[in-house]
Amino acid sequence: MKLSTRSRYGARILVDLARNRDQGPVQIGEISKRQDISVKYLEQLIRPLKKAKLVTSVRGPKGGHLLAEKPENISLGQVVRLFEGQTDLVECVSYPEKCPMSDD
């Protein structure tokens, strides 16, 4: 399964925030430089991450973004479902009646 750019970049944002969590809120410009992703695109990706309560933000001159959860509590599956929607890896999950392994 190939992930979309949105899923890959969403995961990179979360990894960046996890790696830099000791320095407090991380500004989007810093993430942009480290990850080589435009600020404008990052802003589009941060919104759903905040809505899903994976990321939180702090306003002000020393504001920025933080993980809303401990890194170990966030899975790649959550990120993929957020940006791709529910995905079934095999047809049997979506269409059990068509599955050759089904008991009928």
PDB file of N, CA and C in Angstrom:
ATOM      1  N   MET A   1       0.841  -1.165   0.000  1.00  0.00           N
ATOM      2  CA  MET A   1       0.000   0.000   0.000  1.00  0.00           C
ATOM      3  C   MET A   1       0.893   1.238   0.000  1.00  0.00           C
ATOM      4  N   LYS A   2       0.675   2.103  -0.946  1.00  0.00           N
ATOM      5  CA  LYS A   2       1.442   3.340  -1.019  1.00  0.00           C
ATOM      6  C   LYS A   2       0.653   4.452  -0.332  1.00  0.00           C
ATOM      7  N   LEU A   3       1.319   5.158   0.556  1.00  0.00           N
ATOM      8  CA  LEU A   3       0.667   6.239   1.285  1.00  0.00           C
ATOM      9  C   LEU A   3       0.684   7.523   0.468  1.00  0.00           C
ATOM     10  N   SER A   4      -0.332   8.332   0.658  1.00  0.00           N
ATOM     11  CA  SER A   4      -0.394   9.625  -0.016  1.00  0.00           C
ATOM     12  C   SER A   4       0.644  10.569   0.587  1.00  0.00           C
ATOM     13  N   THR A   5       0.923  11.620  -0.143  1.00  0.00           N
ATOM     14  CA  THR A   5       1.835  12.645   0.357  1.00  0.00           C
ATOM     15  C   THR A   5       1.313  13.218   1.669  1.00  0.00           C
ATOM     16  N   ARG A   6       0.012  13.422   1.756  1.00  0.00           N
ATOM     17  CA  ARG A   6      -0.576  13.971   2.985  1.00  0.00           C
ATOM     18  C   ARG A   6      -0.295  13.058   4.187  1.00  0.00           C
ATOM     19  N   SER A   7      -0.442  11.761   4.006  1.00  0.00           N
ATOM     20  CA  SER A   7      -0.173  10.826   5.107  1.00  0.00           C
ATOM     21  C   SER A   7       1.307  10.821   5.474  1.00  0.00           C
ATOM     22  N   ARG A   8       2.165  10.769   4.461  1.00  0.00           N
ATOM     23  CA  ARG A   8       3.607  10.757   4.727  1.00  0.00           C
ATOM     24  C   ARG A   8       4.042  12.030   5.442  1.00  0.00           C
ATOM     25  N   TYR A   9       3.585  13.174   4.955  1.00  0.00           N
ATOM     26  CA  TYR A   9       3.958  14.441   5.573  1.00  0.00           C
ATOM     27  C   TYR A   9       3.327  14.586   6.956  1.00  0.00           C
ATOM     28  N   GLY A  10       2.109  14.110   7.118  1.00  0.00           N
ATOM     29  CA  GLY A  10       1.475  14.142   8.436  1.00  0.00           C
ATOM     30  C   GLY A  10       2.293  13.361   9.453  1.00  0.00           C
ATOM     31  N   ALA A  11       2.780  12.197   9.044  1.00  0.00           N
ATOM     32  CA  ALA A  11       3.624  11.385   9.922  1.00  0.00           C
ATOM     33  C   ALA A  11       4.935  12.111  10.222  1.00  0.00           C
ATOM     34  N   ARG A  12       5.513  12.751   9.211  1.00  0.00           N
ATOM     35  CA  ARG A  12       6.762  13.486   9.414  1.00  0.00           C
ATOM     36  C   ARG A  12       6.582  14.646  10.392  1.00  0.00           C
ATOM     37  N   ILE A  13       5.447  15.320  10.323  1.00  0.00           N
ATOM     38  CA  ILE A  13       5.160  16.403  11.273  1.00  0.00           C
ATOM     39  C   ILE A  13       5.152  15.848  12.698  1.00  0.00           C
ATOM     40  N   LEU A  14       4.456  14.742  12.896  1.00  0.00           N
ATOM     41  CA  LEU A  14       4.352  14.158  14.234  1.00  0.00           C
ATOM     42  C   LEU A  14       5.708  13.683  14.745  1.00  0.00           C
ATOM     43  N   VAL A  15       6.505  13.085  13.873  1.00  0.00           N
ATOM     44  CA  VAL A  15       7.846  12.643  14.271  1.00  0.00           C
ATOM     45  C   VAL A  15       8.698  13.855  14.644  1.00  0.00           C
ATOM     46  N   ASP A  16       8.611  14.912  13.852  1.00  0.00           N
ATOM     47  CA  ASP A  16       9.369  16.133  14.142  1.00  0.00           C
ATOM     48  C   ASP A  16       8.969  16.704  15.502  1.00  0.00           C
ATOM     49  N   LEU A  17       7.676  16.776  15.764  1.00  0.00           N
ATOM     50  CA  LEU A  17       7.212  17.288  17.055  1.00  0.00           C
ATOM     51  C   LEU A  17       7.672  16.393  18.204  1.00  0.00           C
ATOM     52  N   ALA A  18       7.676  15.081  17.980  1.00  0.00           N
ATOM     53  CA  ALA A  18       8.125  14.149  19.017  1.00  0.00           C
ATOM     54  C   ALA A  18       9.617  14.331  19.298  1.00  0.00           C
ATOM     55  N   ARG A  19      10.402  14.449  18.245  1.00  0.00           N
ATOM     56  CA  ARG A  19      11.855  14.603  18.422  1.00  0.00           C
ATOM     57  C   ARG A  19      12.218  15.923  19.098  1.00  0.00           C
ATOM     58  N   ASN A  20      11.408  16.929  18.922  1.00  0.00           N
ATOM     59  CA  ASN A  20      11.719  18.261  19.439  1.00  0.00           C
ATOM     60  C   ASN A  20      10.832  18.670  20.608  1.00  0.00           C
ATOM     61  N   ARG A  21      10.161  17.716  21.231  1.00  0.00           N
ATOM     62  CA  ARG A  21       9.200  18.040  22.282  1.00  0.00           C
ATOM     63  C   ARG A  21       9.853  18.652  23.517  1.00  0.00           C
ATOM     64  N   ASP A  22      11.128  18.389  23.748  1.00  0.00           N
ATOM     65  CA  ASP A  22      11.798  18.933  24.930  1.00  0.00           C
ATOM     66  C   ASP A  22      12.025  20.436  24.846  1.00  0.00           C
ATOM     67  N   GLN A  23      11.951  21.003  23.645  1.00  0.00           N
ATOM     68  CA  GLN A  23      12.171  22.446  23.521  1.00  0.00           C
ATOM     69  C   GLN A  23      10.881  23.254  23.604  1.00  0.00           C
ATOM     70  N   GLY A  24       9.772  22.617  23.896  1.00  0.00           N
ATOM     71  CA  GLY A  24       8.499  23.324  24.009  1.00  0.00           C
ATOM     72  C   GLY A  24       7.817  23.451  22.666  1.00  0.00           C
ATOM     73  N   PRO A  25       6.906  24.421  22.539  1.00  0.00           N
ATOM     74  CA  PRO A  25       6.166  24.570  21.284  1.00  0.00           C
ATOM     75  C   PRO A  25       7.106  24.783  20.090  1.00  0.00           C
ATOM     76  N   VAL A  26       6.814  24.092  19.014  1.00  0.00           N
ATOM     77  CA  VAL A  26       7.643  24.153  17.802  1.00  0.00           C
ATOM     78  C   VAL A  26       6.909  24.985  16.757  1.00  0.00           C
ATOM     79  N   GLN A  27       7.575  26.009  16.261  1.00  0.00           N
ATOM     80  CA  GLN A  27       6.961  26.862  15.253  1.00  0.00           C
ATOM     81  C   GLN A  27       6.959  26.171  13.899  1.00  0.00           C
ATOM     82  N   ILE A  28       5.935  26.461  13.130  1.00  0.00           N
ATOM     83  CA  ILE A  28       5.739  25.801  11.847  1.00  0.00           C
ATOM     84  C   ILE A  28       6.902  26.071  10.882  1.00  0.00           C
ATOM     85  N   GLY A  29       7.516  27.250  10.997  1.00  0.00           N
ATOM     86  CA  GLY A  29       8.671  27.571  10.157  1.00  0.00           C
ATOM     87  C   GLY A  29       9.852  26.655  10.426  1.00  0.00           C
ATOM     88  N   GLU A  30      10.019  26.252  11.687  1.00  0.00           N
ATOM     89  CA  GLU A  30      11.094  25.331  12.049  1.00  0.00           C
ATOM     90  C   GLU A  30      10.840  23.955  11.438  1.00  0.00           C
ATOM     91  N   ILE A  31       9.606  23.501  11.533  1.00  0.00           N
ATOM     92  CA  ILE A  31       9.248  22.206  10.937  1.00  0.00           C
ATOM     93  C   ILE A  31       9.484  22.272   9.432  1.00  0.00           C
ATOM     94  N   SER A  32       9.082  23.371   8.819  1.00  0.00           N
ATOM     95  CA  SER A  32       9.237  23.559   7.377  1.00  0.00           C
ATOM     96  C   SER A  32      10.694  23.413   6.956  1.00  0.00           C
ATOM     97  N   LYS A  33      11.590  24.045   7.684  1.00  0.00           N
ATOM     98  CA  LYS A  33      13.021  23.970   7.347  1.00  0.00           C
ATOM     99  C   LYS A  33      13.560  22.561   7.523  1.00  0.00           C
ATOM    100  N   ARG A  34      13.233  21.941   8.646  1.00  0.00           N
ATOM    101  CA  ARG A  34      13.768  20.602   8.922  1.00  0.00           C
ATOM    102  C   ARG A  34      13.215  19.551   7.975  1.00  0.00           C
ATOM    103  N   GLN A  35      11.937  19.666   7.624  1.00  0.00           N
ATOM    104  CA  GLN A  35      11.283  18.637   6.820  1.00  0.00           C
ATOM    105  C   GLN A  35      11.221  18.979   5.333  1.00  0.00           C
ATOM    106  N   ASP A  36      11.640  20.177   4.968  1.00  0.00           N
ATOM    107  CA  ASP A  36      11.602  20.634   3.575  1.00  0.00           C
ATOM    108  C   ASP A  36      10.185  20.525   2.997  1.00  0.00           C
ATOM    109  N   ILE A  37       9.235  21.057   3.772  1.00  0.00           N
ATOM    110  CA  ILE A  37       7.826  21.111   3.372  1.00  0.00           C
ATOM    111  C   ILE A  37       7.410  22.571   3.497  1.00  0.00           C
ATOM    112  N   SER A  38       6.684  23.077   2.524  1.00  0.00           N
ATOM    113  CA  SER A  38       6.307  24.494   2.560  1.00  0.00           C
ATOM    114  C   SER A  38       5.425  24.796   3.772  1.00  0.00           C
ATOM    115  N   VAL A  39       5.570  26.009   4.283  1.00  0.00           N
ATOM    116  CA  VAL A  39       4.765  26.451   5.421  1.00  0.00           C
ATOM    117  C   VAL A  39       3.280  26.369   5.075  1.00  0.00           C
ATOM    118  N   LYS A  40       2.931  26.781   3.881  1.00  0.00           N
ATOM    119  CA  LYS A  40       1.523  26.776   3.458  1.00  0.00           C
ATOM    120  C   LYS A  40       0.938  25.353   3.502  1.00  0.00           C
ATOM    121  N   TYR A  41       1.696  24.376   3.008  1.00  0.00           N
ATOM    122  CA  TYR A  41       1.214  22.995   3.016  1.00  0.00           C
ATOM    123  C   TYR A  41       1.153  22.459   4.451  1.00  0.00           C
ATOM    124  N   LEU A  42       2.144  22.810   5.253  1.00  0.00           N
ATOM    125  CA  LEU A  42       2.127  22.377   6.655  1.00  0.00           C
ATOM    126  C   LEU A  42       0.889  22.898   7.373  1.00  0.00           C
ATOM    127  N   GLU A  43       0.525  24.143   7.101  1.00  0.00           N
ATOM    128  CA  GLU A  43      -0.667  24.717   7.732  1.00  0.00           C
ATOM    129  C   GLU A  43      -1.919  23.917   7.375  1.00  0.00           C
ATOM    130  N   GLN A  44      -1.988  23.437   6.135  1.00  0.00           N
ATOM    131  CA  GLN A  44      -3.136  22.627   5.709  1.00  0.00           C
ATOM    132  C   GLN A  44      -3.153  21.276   6.421  1.00  0.00           C
ATOM    133  N   LEU A  45      -1.974  20.735   6.699  1.00  0.00           N
ATOM    134  CA  LEU A  45      -1.885  19.420   7.335  1.00  0.00           C
ATOM    135  C   LEU A  45      -2.062  19.489   8.849  1.00  0.00           C
ATOM    136  N   ILE A  46      -1.649  20.588   9.438  1.00  0.00           N
ATOM    137  CA  ILE A  46      -1.767  20.740  10.895  1.00  0.00           C
ATOM    138  C   ILE A  46      -3.232  20.775  11.326  1.00  0.00           C
ATOM    139  N   ARG A  47      -4.087  21.388  10.509  1.00  0.00           N
ATOM    140  CA  ARG A  47      -5.511  21.525  10.881  1.00  0.00           C
ATOM    141  C   ARG A  47      -6.163  20.186  11.221  1.00  0.00           C
ATOM    142  N   PRO A  48      -6.097  19.185  10.314  1.00  0.00           N
ATOM    143  CA  PRO A  48      -6.725  17.902  10.673  1.00  0.00           C
ATOM    144  C   PRO A  48      -6.030  17.207  11.846  1.00  0.00           C
ATOM    145  N   LEU A  49      -4.720  17.414  12.000  1.00  0.00           N
ATOM    146  CA  LEU A  49      -4.016  16.825  13.139  1.00  0.00           C
ATOM    147  C   LEU A  49      -4.510  17.438  14.450  1.00  0.00           C
ATOM    148  N   LYS A  50      -4.790  18.733  14.432  1.00  0.00           N
ATOM    149  CA  LYS A  50      -5.345  19.392  15.620  1.00  0.00           C
ATOM    150  C   LYS A  50      -6.776  18.930  15.870  1.00  0.00           C
ATOM    151  N   LYS A  51      -7.565  18.841  14.816  1.00  0.00           N
ATOM    152  CA  LYS A  51      -8.963  18.410  14.954  1.00  0.00           C
ATOM    153  C   LYS A  51      -9.048  16.988  15.519  1.00  0.00           C
ATOM    154  N   ALA A  52      -8.086  16.139  15.132  1.00  0.00           N
ATOM    155  CA  ALA A  52      -8.035  14.758  15.622  1.00  0.00           C
ATOM    156  C   ALA A  52      -7.411  14.666  17.016  1.00  0.00           C
ATOM    157  N   LYS A  53      -7.025  15.820  17.570  1.00  0.00           N
ATOM    158  CA  LYS A  53      -6.433  15.891  18.905  1.00  0.00           C
ATOM    159  C   LYS A  53      -5.093  15.159  19.003  1.00  0.00           C
ATOM    160  N   LEU A  54      -4.362  15.149  17.892  1.00  0.00           N
ATOM    161  CA  LEU A  54      -3.005  14.612  17.895  1.00  0.00           C
ATOM    162  C   LEU A  54      -1.994  15.727  18.138  1.00  0.00           C
ATOM    163  N   VAL A  55      -2.372  16.941  17.770  1.00  0.00           N
ATOM    164  CA  VAL A  55      -1.509  18.113  17.903  1.00  0.00           C
ATOM    165  C   VAL A  55      -2.304  19.216  18.589  1.00  0.00           C
ATOM    166  N   THR A  56      -1.617  19.989  19.385  1.00  0.00           N
ATOM    167  CA  THR A  56      -2.208  21.170  20.001  1.00  0.00           C
ATOM    168  C   THR A  56      -1.315  22.364  19.694  1.00  0.00           C
ATOM    169  N   SER A  57      -1.831  23.552  19.882  1.00  0.00           N
ATOM    170  CA  SER A  57      -1.010  24.725  19.592  1.00  0.00           C
ATOM    171  C   SER A  57      -1.061  25.713  20.744  1.00  0.00           C
ATOM    172  N   VAL A  58      -0.015  26.528  20.806  1.00  0.00           N
ATOM    173  CA  VAL A  58       0.118  27.566  21.813  1.00  0.00           C
ATOM    174  C   VAL A  58       0.297  28.879  21.062  1.00  0.00           C
ATOM    175  N   ARG A  59      -0.508  29.870  21.404  1.00  0.00           N
ATOM    176  CA  ARG A  59      -0.411  31.179  20.742  1.00  0.00           C
ATOM    177  C   ARG A  59       0.657  32.032  21.409  1.00  0.00           C
ATOM    178  N   GLY A  60       1.082  33.046  20.670  1.00  0.00           N
ATOM    179  CA  GLY A  60       2.017  34.017  21.227  1.00  0.00           C
ATOM    180  C   GLY A  60       3.375  33.947  20.577  1.00  0.00           C
ATOM    181  N   PRO A  61       4.273  34.860  20.969  1.00  0.00           N
ATOM    182  CA  PRO A  61       5.589  34.939  20.338  1.00  0.00           C
ATOM    183  C   PRO A  61       6.426  33.670  20.516  1.00  0.00           C
ATOM    184  N   LYS A  62       6.225  32.977  21.615  1.00  0.00           N
ATOM    185  CA  LYS A  62       6.958  31.721  21.833  1.00  0.00           C
ATOM    186  C   LYS A  62       6.048  30.525  21.611  1.00  0.00           C
ATOM    187  N   GLY A  63       4.978  30.761  20.883  1.00  0.00           N
ATOM    188  CA  GLY A  63       4.003  29.713  20.617  1.00  0.00           C
ATOM    189  C   GLY A  63       4.468  28.777  19.519  1.00  0.00           C
ATOM    190  N   GLY A  64       3.632  27.829  19.241  1.00  0.00           N
ATOM    191  CA  GLY A  64       3.930  26.838  18.221  1.00  0.00           C
ATOM    192  C   GLY A  64       3.044  25.627  18.428  1.00  0.00           C
ATOM    193  N   HIS A  65       3.528  24.501  17.972  1.00  0.00           N
ATOM    194  CA  HIS A  65       2.742  23.270  18.026  1.00  0.00           C
ATOM    195  C   HIS A  65       3.425  22.233  18.905  1.00  0.00           C
ATOM    196  N   LEU A  66       2.601  21.425  19.536  1.00  0.00           N
ATOM    197  CA  LEU A  66       3.044  20.348  20.421  1.00  0.00           C
ATOM    198  C   LEU A  66       2.216  19.104  20.142  1.00  0.00           C
ATOM    199  N   LEU A  67       2.783  17.957  20.463  1.00  0.00           N
ATOM    200  CA  LEU A  67       1.973  16.741  20.428  1.00  0.00           C
ATOM    201  C   LEU A  67       0.956  16.828  21.555  1.00  0.00           C
ATOM    202  N   ALA A  68      -0.253  16.422  21.280  1.00  0.00           N
ATOM    203  CA  ALA A  68      -1.301  16.416  22.299  1.00  0.00           C
ATOM    204  C   ALA A  68      -1.284  15.111  23.098  1.00  0.00           C
ATOM    205  N   GLU A  69      -0.564  14.134  22.587  1.00  0.00           N
ATOM    206  CA  GLU A  69      -0.451  12.812  23.219  1.00  0.00           C
ATOM    207  C   GLU A  69       1.026  12.479  23.393  1.00  0.00           C
ATOM    208  N   LYS A  70       1.317  11.501  24.226  1.00  0.00           N
ATOM    209  CA  LYS A  70       2.679  10.981  24.292  1.00  0.00           C
ATOM    210  C   LYS A  70       2.971  10.313  22.949  1.00  0.00           C
ATOM    211  N   PRO A  71       4.202  10.432  22.450  1.00  0.00           N
ATOM    212  CA  PRO A  71       4.513   9.839  21.138  1.00  0.00           C
ATOM    213  C   PRO A  71       4.171   8.351  21.054  1.00  0.00           C
ATOM    214  N   GLU A  72       4.385   7.637  22.144  1.00  0.00           N
ATOM    215  CA  GLU A  72       4.126   6.192  22.120  1.00  0.00           C
ATOM    216  C   GLU A  72       2.639   5.861  22.025  1.00  0.00           C
ATOM    217  N   ASN A  73       1.780   6.845  22.222  1.00  0.00           N
ATOM    218  CA  ASN A  73       0.334   6.627  22.118  1.00  0.00           C
ATOM    219  C   ASN A  73      -0.234   6.978  20.748  1.00  0.00           C
ATOM    220  N   ILE A  74       0.628   7.396  19.834  1.00  0.00           N
ATOM    221  CA  ILE A  74       0.186   7.762  18.485  1.00  0.00           C
ATOM    222  C   ILE A  74       0.701   6.706  17.516  1.00  0.00           C
ATOM    223  N   SER A  75      -0.199   6.182  16.688  1.00  0.00           N
ATOM    224  CA  SER A  75       0.211   5.148  15.736  1.00  0.00           C
ATOM    225  C   SER A  75       0.167   5.676  14.304  1.00  0.00           C
ATOM    226  N   LEU A  76       0.933   5.042  13.459  1.00  0.00           N
ATOM    227  CA  LEU A  76       0.899   5.382  12.037  1.00  0.00           C
ATOM    228  C   LEU A  76      -0.495   5.120  11.485  1.00  0.00           C
ATOM    229  N   GLY A  77      -1.160   4.099  11.993  1.00  0.00           N
ATOM    230  CA  GLY A  77      -2.524   3.799  11.559  1.00  0.00           C
ATOM    231  C   GLY A  77      -3.471   4.967  11.782  1.00  0.00           C
ATOM    232  N   GLN A  78      -3.333   5.657  12.912  1.00  0.00           N
ATOM    233  CA  GLN A  78      -4.170   6.834  13.174  1.00  0.00           C
ATOM    234  C   GLN A  78      -3.948   7.902  12.108  1.00  0.00           C
ATOM    235  N   VAL A  79      -2.694   8.126  11.761  1.00  0.00           N
ATOM    236  CA  VAL A  79      -2.353   9.151  10.769  1.00  0.00           C
ATOM    237  C   VAL A  79      -2.911   8.765   9.406  1.00  0.00           C
ATOM    238  N   VAL A  80      -2.741   7.506   9.034  1.00  0.00           N
ATOM    239  CA  VAL A  80      -3.228   7.040   7.732  1.00  0.00           C
ATOM    240  C   VAL A  80      -4.748   7.145   7.667  1.00  0.00           C
ATOM    241  N   ARG A  81      -5.446   6.699   8.704  1.00  0.00           N
ATOM    242  CA  ARG A  81      -6.912   6.803   8.706  1.00  0.00           C
ATOM    243  C   ARG A  81      -7.370   8.258   8.650  1.00  0.00           C
ATOM    244  N   LEU A  82      -6.635   9.134   9.302  1.00  0.00           N
ATOM    245  CA  LEU A  82      -6.986  10.551   9.295  1.00  0.00           C
ATOM    246  C   LEU A  82      -6.908  11.137   7.887  1.00  0.00           C
ATOM    247  N   PHE A  83      -5.846  10.829   7.166  1.00  0.00           N
ATOM    248  CA  PHE A  83      -5.632  11.438   5.855  1.00  0.00           C
ATOM    249  C   PHE A  83      -6.152  10.604   4.688  1.00  0.00           C
ATOM    250  N   GLU A  84      -6.304   9.294   4.872  1.00  0.00           N
ATOM    251  CA  GLU A  84      -6.753   8.428   3.783  1.00  0.00           C
ATOM    252  C   GLU A  84      -8.193   7.962   3.966  1.00  0.00           C
ATOM    253  N   GLY A  85      -8.693   8.047   5.179  1.00  0.00           N
ATOM    254  CA  GLY A  85      -9.971   7.431   5.475  1.00  0.00           C
ATOM    255  C   GLY A  85      -9.721   5.985   5.863  1.00  0.00           C
ATOM    256  N   GLN A  86     -10.772   5.268   6.146  1.00  0.00           N
ATOM    257  CA  GLN A  86     -10.625   3.861   6.519  1.00  0.00           C
ATOM    258  C   GLN A  86     -10.104   3.079   5.325  1.00  0.00           C
ATOM    259  N   THR A  87      -9.065   2.314   5.541  1.00  0.00           N
ATOM    260  CA  THR A  87      -8.508   1.501   4.461  1.00  0.00           C
ATOM    261  C   THR A  87      -8.530   0.041   4.878  1.00  0.00           C
ATOM    262  N   ASP A  88      -8.888  -0.788   3.957  1.00  0.00           N
ATOM    263  CA  ASP A  88      -8.861  -2.226   4.182  1.00  0.00           C
ATOM    264  C   ASP A  88      -7.737  -2.797   3.337  1.00  0.00           C
ATOM    265  N   LEU A  89      -6.866  -3.549   3.968  1.00  0.00           N
ATOM    266  CA  LEU A  89      -5.697  -4.045   3.264  1.00  0.00           C
ATOM    267  C   LEU A  89      -6.011  -5.191   2.317  1.00  0.00           C
ATOM    268  N   VAL A  90      -7.076  -5.903   2.583  1.00  0.00           N
ATOM    269  CA  VAL A  90      -7.456  -7.001   1.696  1.00  0.00           C
ATOM    270  C   VAL A  90      -8.949  -6.908   1.394  1.00  0.00           C
ATOM    271  N   GLU A  91      -9.344  -7.411   0.248  1.00  0.00           N
ATOM    272  CA  GLU A  91     -10.736  -7.335  -0.185  1.00  0.00           C
ATOM    273  C   GLU A  91     -11.673  -8.057   0.782  1.00  0.00           C
ATOM    274  N   CYS A  92     -11.189  -9.089   1.441  1.00  0.00           N
ATOM    275  CA  CYS A  92     -12.031  -9.870   2.350  1.00  0.00           C
ATOM    276  C   CYS A  92     -12.586  -9.025   3.493  1.00  0.00           C
ATOM    277  N   VAL A  93     -11.878  -7.986   3.872  1.00  0.00           N
ATOM    278  CA  VAL A  93     -12.356  -7.128   4.948  1.00  0.00           C
ATOM    279  C   VAL A  93     -13.547  -6.305   4.472  1.00  0.00           C
ATOM    280  N   SER A  94     -13.453  -5.793   3.251  1.00  0.00           N
ATOM    281  CA  SER A  94     -14.529  -4.956   2.710  1.00  0.00           C
ATOM    282  C   SER A  94     -15.703  -5.772   2.191  1.00  0.00           C
ATOM    283  N   TYR A  95     -15.395  -6.888   1.570  1.00  0.00           N
ATOM    284  CA  TYR A  95     -16.430  -7.706   0.924  1.00  0.00           C
ATOM    285  C   TYR A  95     -16.288  -9.164   1.350  1.00  0.00           C
ATOM    286  N   PRO A  96     -16.671  -9.504   2.576  1.00  0.00           N
ATOM    287  CA  PRO A  96     -16.491 -10.881   3.043  1.00  0.00           C
ATOM    288  C   PRO A  96     -17.236 -11.907   2.189  1.00  0.00           C
ATOM    289  N   GLU A  97     -18.344 -11.486   1.567  1.00  0.00           N
ATOM    290  CA  GLU A  97     -19.097 -12.432   0.730  1.00  0.00           C
ATOM    291  C   GLU A  97     -18.319 -12.836  -0.521  1.00  0.00           C
ATOM    292  N   LYS A  98     -17.337 -12.048  -0.928  1.00  0.00           N
ATOM    293  CA  LYS A  98     -16.521 -12.371  -2.102  1.00  0.00           C
ATOM    294  C   LYS A  98     -15.212 -13.053  -1.729  1.00  0.00           C
ATOM    295  N   CYS A  99     -14.986 -13.220  -0.460  1.00  0.00           N
ATOM    296  CA  CYS A  99     -13.714 -13.753   0.007  1.00  0.00           C
ATOM    297  C   CYS A  99     -13.654 -15.270  -0.181  1.00  0.00           C
ATOM    298  N   PRO A 100     -12.622 -15.767  -0.867  1.00  0.00           N
ATOM    299  CA  PRO A 100     -12.492 -17.212  -1.058  1.00  0.00           C
ATOM    300  C   PRO A 100     -12.206 -17.952   0.251  1.00  0.00           C
ATOM    301  N   MET A 101     -11.786 -17.254   1.281  1.00  0.00           N
ATOM    302  CA  MET A 101     -11.486 -17.880   2.566  1.00  0.00           C
ATOM    303  C   MET A 101     -12.706 -17.925   3.479  1.00  0.00           C
ATOM    304  N   SER A 102     -13.798 -17.336   3.048  1.00  0.00           N
ATOM    305  CA  SER A 102     -15.007 -17.258   3.850  1.00  0.00           C
ATOM    306  C   SER A 102     -15.636 -18.641   4.008  1.00  0.00           C
ATOM    307  N   ASP A 103     -16.317 -18.851   5.134  1.00  0.00           N
ATOM    308  CA  ASP A 103     -16.971 -20.138   5.398  1.00  0.00           C
ATOM    309  C   ASP A 103     -18.305 -20.278   4.687  1.00  0.00           C
ATOM    310  N   ASP A 104     -18.817 -19.194   4.153  1.00  0.00           N
ATOM    311  CA  ASP A 104     -20.147 -19.180   3.503  1.00  0.00           C
ATOM    312  C   ASP A 104     -21.153 -19.667   4.460  1.00  0.00           C
TER     313      ASP A 104
END
